[in-house]
């Protein structure tokens, strides 16, 4: 694969991504996919989806886990409901994430990814220590499938994410860097964060956002079309170049309620990234 192939976040039947027909129409060569619902994670579905990708010349670069009951309605709701962090669902979701890893293996995909949730700040707390144990158990299953796990950024500061990765002590745990999330969640200036976590970055999202006009970390910022927010796309790509990242540039545009606008914004993002890539890679 050439350096910085364009990609897009795609949904089969769950999640906020675009449909595969849009990816095909826009001739985008790579996708990350949101894992389909449990009942559709079958060998038959995997084969059918792989066939469609092969026909369109599309490579699957990561499979993202997501769970029933997750809500991004507010930052507080996200903290309460998302990922492996909520204790009531931690064991069941860890098990489901193993099944998602197995489904990703059927797709021939070496990377699974996840919003793990708001990692508890107190590293001495029982909840944090148990989360470390669950993550190790999950990573060992993923390793047996020949895969790594990339954690989505944004719900922690860069420093706390690094502490967590160090505490887990496994060599197949990496980062999917999303600069807009750092802004939307108010967890830090994205370029500075990217420089800090650079050596762990194995996949990225190209998404843009504006800081909240309310209280950072309490009120959402706004997700906007690529190039229209506060990330600074040229600076972002330059920094990816500095840290030696050569993988896919996966566009994310999370407005599934407006499919026409989503498609138009992704088309414009492809143009922006293609132009910047030509400028920076020469
Ligand atoms: Mg993202």
Tab-separated table of C-alpha atoms and ligand atoms in Angstrom:
chain	number	residue	atom	x	y	z
A	1	UNK	CA	0.000	0.000	0.000
A	2	UNK	CA	1.300	3.450	-0.848
A	3	UNK	CA	1.900	6.050	1.817
A	4	UNK	CA	-1.193	7.735	3.338
A	5	UNK	CA	-3.929	5.982	1.317
A	6	UNK	CA	-7.259	7.723	1.791
A	7	UNK	CA	-9.829	5.872	3.875
A	8	UNK	CA	-13.274	6.395	5.344
A	9	UNK	CA	-15.130	5.136	8.399
A	10	UNK	CA	-17.871	2.802	7.176
A	11	UNK	CA	-20.878	1.066	8.666
A	12	UNK	CA	-22.375	-2.252	7.692
A	13	UNK	CA	-25.493	-2.065	9.869
A	14	UNK	CA	-24.367	-0.331	13.087
A	15	UNK	CA	-22.477	2.863	13.832
A	16	UNK	CA	-22.268	6.334	12.330
A	17	UNK	CA	-20.194	5.685	9.208
A	18	UNK	CA	-21.052	5.864	5.514
A	19	UNK	CA	-22.404	2.940	3.527
A	20	UNK	CA	-20.123	0.871	1.331
A	21	UNK	CA	-21.834	2.040	-1.895
A	22	UNK	CA	-20.712	5.612	-1.116
A	23	UNK	CA	-17.125	4.426	-0.561
A	24	UNK	CA	-17.267	2.689	-3.921
A	25	UNK	CA	-18.754	5.692	-5.687
A	26	UNK	CA	-16.074	8.016	-4.267
A	27	UNK	CA	-13.384	5.438	-5.189
A	28	UNK	CA	-11.874	5.426	-1.714
A	29	UNK	CA	-9.361	2.547	-1.438
A	30	UNK	CA	-9.487	1.745	2.314
A	31	UNK	CA	-12.097	1.532	5.061
A	32	UNK	CA	-12.317	1.114	8.776
A	33	UNK	CA	-15.629	-0.535	9.614
A	34	UNK	CA	-17.845	-0.369	12.660
A	35	UNK	CA	-18.492	-3.965	13.723
A	36	UNK	CA	-21.974	-5.088	12.659
A	37	UNK	CA	-24.589	-6.198	15.209
A	38	UNK	CA	-24.006	-9.504	16.970
A	39	UNK	CA	-26.566	-11.421	14.868
A	40	UNK	CA	-24.865	-10.370	11.627
A	41	UNK	CA	-21.296	-11.218	12.720
A	42	UNK	CA	-21.390	-14.533	10.863
A	43	UNK	CA	-18.956	-16.227	8.463
A	44	UNK	CA	-21.544	-15.772	5.672
A	45	UNK	CA	-21.788	-12.017	6.305
A	46	UNK	CA	-18.002	-11.731	6.472
A	47	UNK	CA	-17.660	-13.504	3.153
A	48	UNK	CA	-20.340	-11.352	1.528
A	49	UNK	CA	-18.807	-8.108	2.802
A	50	UNK	CA	-15.305	-9.183	1.743
A	51	UNK	CA	-16.645	-9.965	-1.717
A	52	UNK	CA	-18.156	-6.484	-2.042
A	53	UNK	CA	-14.872	-4.914	-0.893
A	54	UNK	CA	-12.846	-6.998	-3.322
A	55	UNK	CA	-15.137	-6.008	-6.212
A	56	UNK	CA	-14.645	-2.336	-5.367
A	57	UNK	CA	-10.901	-2.652	-4.692
A	58	UNK	CA	-11.353	-1.730	-1.033
A	59	UNK	CA	-9.031	-2.885	1.796
A	60	UNK	CA	-10.356	-3.151	5.361
A	61	UNK	CA	-7.750	-1.616	7.693
A	62	UNK	CA	-9.511	-1.791	11.090
A	63	UNK	CA	-12.680	-3.131	12.705
A	64	UNK	CA	-14.121	-0.904	15.441
A	65	UNK	CA	-16.036	-2.390	18.333
A	66	UNK	CA	-19.232	-0.788	19.589
A	67	UNK	CA	-21.879	-1.989	22.032
A	68	UNK	CA	-25.622	-1.858	22.645
A	69	UNK	CA	-26.460	0.755	25.263
A	70	UNK	CA	-23.719	3.218	24.343
A	71	UNK	CA	-24.834	6.838	24.103
A	72	UNK	CA	-22.921	9.909	22.967
A	73	UNK	CA	-25.804	12.256	23.860
A	74	UNK	CA	-23.597	14.312	26.193
A	75	UNK	CA	-20.077	14.005	27.607
A	76	UNK	CA	-21.562	12.789	30.922
A	77	UNK	CA	-23.699	10.169	29.112
A	78	UNK	CA	-20.655	9.052	27.128
A	79	UNK	CA	-18.650	8.619	30.339
A	80	UNK	CA	-21.494	6.598	31.866
A	81	UNK	CA	-22.220	4.312	28.915
A	82	UNK	CA	-19.284	3.917	26.505
A	83	UNK	CA	-16.671	1.191	26.222
A	84	UNK	CA	-15.240	-1.277	28.722
A	85	UNK	CA	-15.092	1.243	31.565
A	86	UNK	CA	-18.727	0.990	32.871
A	87	UNK	CA	-18.452	-1.750	35.480
A	88	UNK	CA	-21.929	-3.342	35.092
A	89	UNK	CA	-21.241	-4.293	31.480
A	90	UNK	CA	-17.441	-4.660	31.584
A	91	UNK	CA	-17.240	-8.467	31.605
A	92	UNK	CA	-19.940	-8.931	28.942
A	93	UNK	CA	-18.441	-6.290	26.654
A	94	UNK	CA	-14.927	-7.714	27.053
A	95	UNK	CA	-16.361	-11.043	25.903
A	96	UNK	CA	-18.197	-9.365	23.007
A	97	UNK	CA	-15.017	-7.544	21.964
A	98	UNK	CA	-13.285	-10.932	21.734
A	99	UNK	CA	-16.077	-12.022	19.378
A	100	UNK	CA	-15.571	-8.854	17.337
A	101	UNK	CA	-11.872	-9.727	17.117
A	102	UNK	CA	-12.871	-13.179	15.829
A	103	UNK	CA	-15.148	-11.528	13.234
A	104	UNK	CA	-12.292	-9.204	12.194
A	105	UNK	CA	-10.149	-12.291	11.706
A	106	UNK	CA	-12.795	-13.672	9.324
A	107	UNK	CA	-12.387	-10.397	7.406
A	108	UNK	CA	-8.615	-10.906	7.321
A	109	UNK	CA	-8.136	-7.700	9.284
A	110	UNK	CA	-5.125	-7.438	11.633
A	111	UNK	CA	-6.420	-4.446	13.629
A	112	UNK	CA	-9.366	-4.022	15.970
A	113	UNK	CA	-10.121	-0.704	17.605
A	114	UNK	CA	-12.224	0.650	20.405
A	115	UNK	CA	-13.398	3.585	22.461
A	116	UNK	CA	-12.435	1.953	25.765
A	117	UNK	CA	-14.323	4.653	27.683
A	118	UNK	CA	-13.241	7.242	30.233
A	119	UNK	CA	-10.303	5.478	31.920
A	120	UNK	CA	-10.570	6.110	35.692
A	121	UNK	CA	-8.089	8.755	36.769
A	122	UNK	CA	-7.105	7.079	40.045
A	123	UNK	CA	-4.547	4.410	39.138
A	124	UNK	CA	-4.818	2.894	42.631
A	125	UNK	CA	-8.592	2.388	42.393
A	126	UNK	CA	-10.086	-1.101	42.113
A	127	UNK	CA	-11.951	-0.061	38.968
A	128	UNK	CA	-8.706	0.966	37.252
A	129	UNK	CA	-6.859	-2.175	38.330
A	130	UNK	CA	-9.721	-4.376	37.126
A	131	UNK	CA	-9.818	-2.499	33.809
A	132	UNK	CA	-6.105	-3.281	33.372
A	133	UNK	CA	-6.817	-6.991	33.975
A	134	UNK	CA	-9.747	-7.031	31.510
A	135	UNK	CA	-7.686	-5.223	28.880
A	136	UNK	CA	-4.806	-7.715	29.265
A	137	UNK	CA	-7.227	-10.626	28.930
A	138	UNK	CA	-8.725	-9.040	25.799
A	139	UNK	CA	-5.299	-8.271	24.314
A	140	UNK	CA	-4.151	-11.869	24.790
A	141	UNK	CA	-7.206	-13.090	22.857
A	142	UNK	CA	-6.552	-10.492	20.152
A	143	UNK	CA	-2.870	-11.488	19.974
A	144	UNK	CA	-3.879	-15.130	19.461
A	145	UNK	CA	-5.847	-13.889	16.415
A	146	UNK	CA	-2.651	-12.198	15.154
A	147	UNK	CA	-4.109	-8.752	15.786
A	148	UNK	CA	-3.428	-5.545	17.649
A	149	UNK	CA	-5.866	-3.211	19.415
A	150	UNK	CA	-5.869	0.523	18.697
A	151	UNK	CA	-7.502	2.736	21.322
A	152	UNK	CA	-9.443	5.740	20.057
A	153	UNK	CA	-8.291	9.008	21.615
A	154	UNK	CA	-10.248	11.818	23.169
A	155	UNK	CA	-11.790	10.549	26.366
A	156	UNK	CA	-8.509	10.890	28.263
A	157	UNK	CA	-5.656	13.337	28.134
A	158	UNK	CA	-2.608	12.176	26.163
A	159	UNK	CA	-0.672	11.763	29.424
A	160	UNK	CA	-3.278	9.512	31.034
A	161	UNK	CA	-3.612	7.396	27.890
A	162	UNK	CA	0.165	6.836	27.992
A	163	UNK	CA	-0.011	5.860	31.674
A	164	UNK	CA	-2.756	3.367	30.878
A	165	UNK	CA	-0.841	1.811	27.956
A	166	UNK	CA	2.272	1.511	30.129
A	167	UNK	CA	0.312	-0.075	32.965
A	168	UNK	CA	-1.285	-2.672	30.648
A	169	UNK	CA	2.179	-3.946	29.617
A	170	UNK	CA	1.226	-5.679	26.385
A	171	UNK	CA	2.972	-5.224	23.044
A	172	UNK	CA	-0.176	-5.272	20.863
A	173	UNK	CA	-1.808	-2.158	22.341
A	174	UNK	CA	-1.628	0.992	20.209
A	175	UNK	CA	-3.554	4.183	19.401
A	176	UNK	CA	-6.057	5.306	16.774
A	177	UNK	CA	-5.501	9.056	16.936
A	178	UNK	CA	-8.538	11.288	16.426
A	179	UNK	CA	-7.596	14.980	16.619
A	180	UNK	CA	-11.190	16.218	16.612
A	181	UNK	CA	-12.049	14.138	19.661
A	182	UNK	CA	-9.391	15.940	21.709
A	183	UNK	CA	-11.277	19.153	20.868
A	184	UNK	CA	-14.837	17.780	21.184
A	185	UNK	CA	-14.150	16.237	24.612
A	186	UNK	CA	-11.928	19.134	25.659
A	187	UNK	CA	-9.053	16.818	26.624
A	188	UNK	CA	-6.188	18.749	25.083
A	189	UNK	CA	-4.670	20.540	22.127
A	190	UNK	CA	-4.567	17.828	19.422
A	191	UNK	CA	-1.198	18.517	17.785
A	192	UNK	CA	0.594	18.638	21.122
A	193	UNK	CA	-1.189	15.393	22.108
A	194	UNK	CA	-0.204	13.716	18.821
A	195	UNK	CA	3.471	14.542	19.417
A	196	UNK	CA	3.258	13.019	22.904
A	197	UNK	CA	1.650	9.724	21.877
A	198	UNK	CA	3.244	9.535	18.411
A	199	UNK	CA	5.174	6.299	18.858
A	200	UNK	CA	1.940	4.389	19.587
A	201	UNK	CA	-0.104	5.798	16.685
A	202	UNK	CA	-0.953	2.997	14.236
A	203	UNK	CA	-4.122	4.410	12.686
A	204	UNK	CA	-5.774	7.825	12.528
A	205	UNK	CA	-9.032	9.587	11.928
A	206	UNK	CA	-9.241	12.682	9.784
A	207	UNK	CA	-12.068	14.478	11.527
A	208	UNK	CA	-12.502	18.125	12.436
A	209	UNK	CA	-14.234	19.989	15.231
A	210	UNK	CA	-14.584	23.286	17.030
A	211	UNK	CA	-14.003	23.865	20.741
A	212	UNK	CA	-17.113	24.320	22.852
A	213	UNK	CA	-18.171	27.867	23.640
A	214	UNK	CA	-19.274	26.486	27.036
A	215	UNK	CA	-17.124	24.629	29.555
A	216	UNK	CA	-14.430	22.356	28.116
A	217	UNK	CA	-14.770	18.756	29.260
A	218	UNK	CA	-18.419	19.329	30.242
A	219	UNK	CA	-20.060	20.639	27.056
A	220	UNK	CA	-19.505	19.107	23.619
A	221	UNK	CA	-17.580	20.919	20.957
A	222	UNK	CA	-19.080	20.621	17.461
A	223	UNK	CA	-18.009	18.107	14.818
A	224	UNK	CA	-17.696	19.881	11.436
A	225	UNK	CA	-16.612	19.090	7.873
A	226	UNK	CA	-12.881	18.474	7.399
A	227	UNK	CA	-10.895	21.704	7.145
A	228	UNK	CA	-13.677	23.801	8.703
A	229	UNK	CA	-12.742	23.267	12.354
A	230	UNK	CA	-9.958	23.988	14.835
A	231	UNK	CA	-7.634	21.013	14.111
A	232	UNK	CA	-5.657	22.628	11.268
A	233	UNK	CA	-5.382	19.846	8.678
A	234	UNK	CA	-2.062	20.847	7.128
A	235	UNK	CA	-0.409	21.070	10.534
A	236	UNK	CA	-2.008	17.731	11.477
A	237	UNK	CA	-0.618	15.984	8.394
A	238	UNK	CA	2.797	17.618	8.865
A	239	UNK	CA	2.868	16.268	12.416
A	240	UNK	CA	1.859	12.796	11.204
A	241	UNK	CA	4.791	13.043	8.804
A	242	UNK	CA	7.128	14.062	11.659
A	243	UNK	CA	6.162	11.068	13.788
A	244	UNK	CA	6.719	8.761	10.801
A	245	UNK	CA	3.087	7.748	10.297
A	246	UNK	CA	2.506	6.300	6.813
A	247	UNK	CA	-0.811	4.440	7.273
A	248	UNK	CA	-4.294	5.289	6.014
A	249	UNK	CA	-5.896	8.715	6.436
A	250	UNK	CA	-9.367	7.593	7.478
A	251	UNK	CA	-12.032	10.265	7.122
A	252	UNK	CA	-14.791	10.334	9.708
A	253	UNK	CA	-17.966	12.381	9.291
A	254	UNK	CA	-20.533	11.502	11.897
A	255	UNK	CA	-23.811	12.824	10.511
A	256	UNK	CA	-25.708	9.654	9.544
A	257	UNK	CA	-29.028	11.551	9.855
A	258	UNK	CA	-28.079	13.511	6.707
A	259	UNK	CA	-26.673	11.020	4.189
A	260	UNK	CA	-26.482	13.546	1.334
A	261	UNK	CA	-24.482	16.060	3.367
A	262	UNK	CA	-22.298	13.265	4.750
A	263	UNK	CA	-21.435	12.124	1.228
A	264	UNK	CA	-20.758	15.686	0.033
A	265	UNK	CA	-18.513	16.416	3.030
A	266	UNK	CA	-16.573	13.186	2.547
A	267	UNK	CA	-16.058	13.990	-1.139
A	268	UNK	CA	-14.690	17.399	-0.170
A	269	UNK	CA	-12.469	15.787	2.506
A	270	UNK	CA	-11.004	13.402	-0.075
A	271	UNK	CA	-10.073	16.397	-2.246
A	272	UNK	CA	-8.544	18.287	0.696
A	273	UNK	CA	-6.451	15.310	1.856
A	274	UNK	CA	-5.376	14.406	-1.681
A	275	UNK	CA	-4.141	17.978	-2.245
A	276	UNK	CA	-2.328	18.150	1.114
A	277	UNK	CA	-0.763	14.733	0.547
A	278	UNK	CA	0.584	15.858	-2.842
A	279	UNK	CA	1.958	19.046	-1.276
A	280	UNK	CA	3.629	17.333	1.695
A	281	UNK	CA	4.841	14.084	0.117
A	282	UNK	CA	5.819	15.767	-3.160
B	1	LIG	MG1	-12.857	8.926	15.648
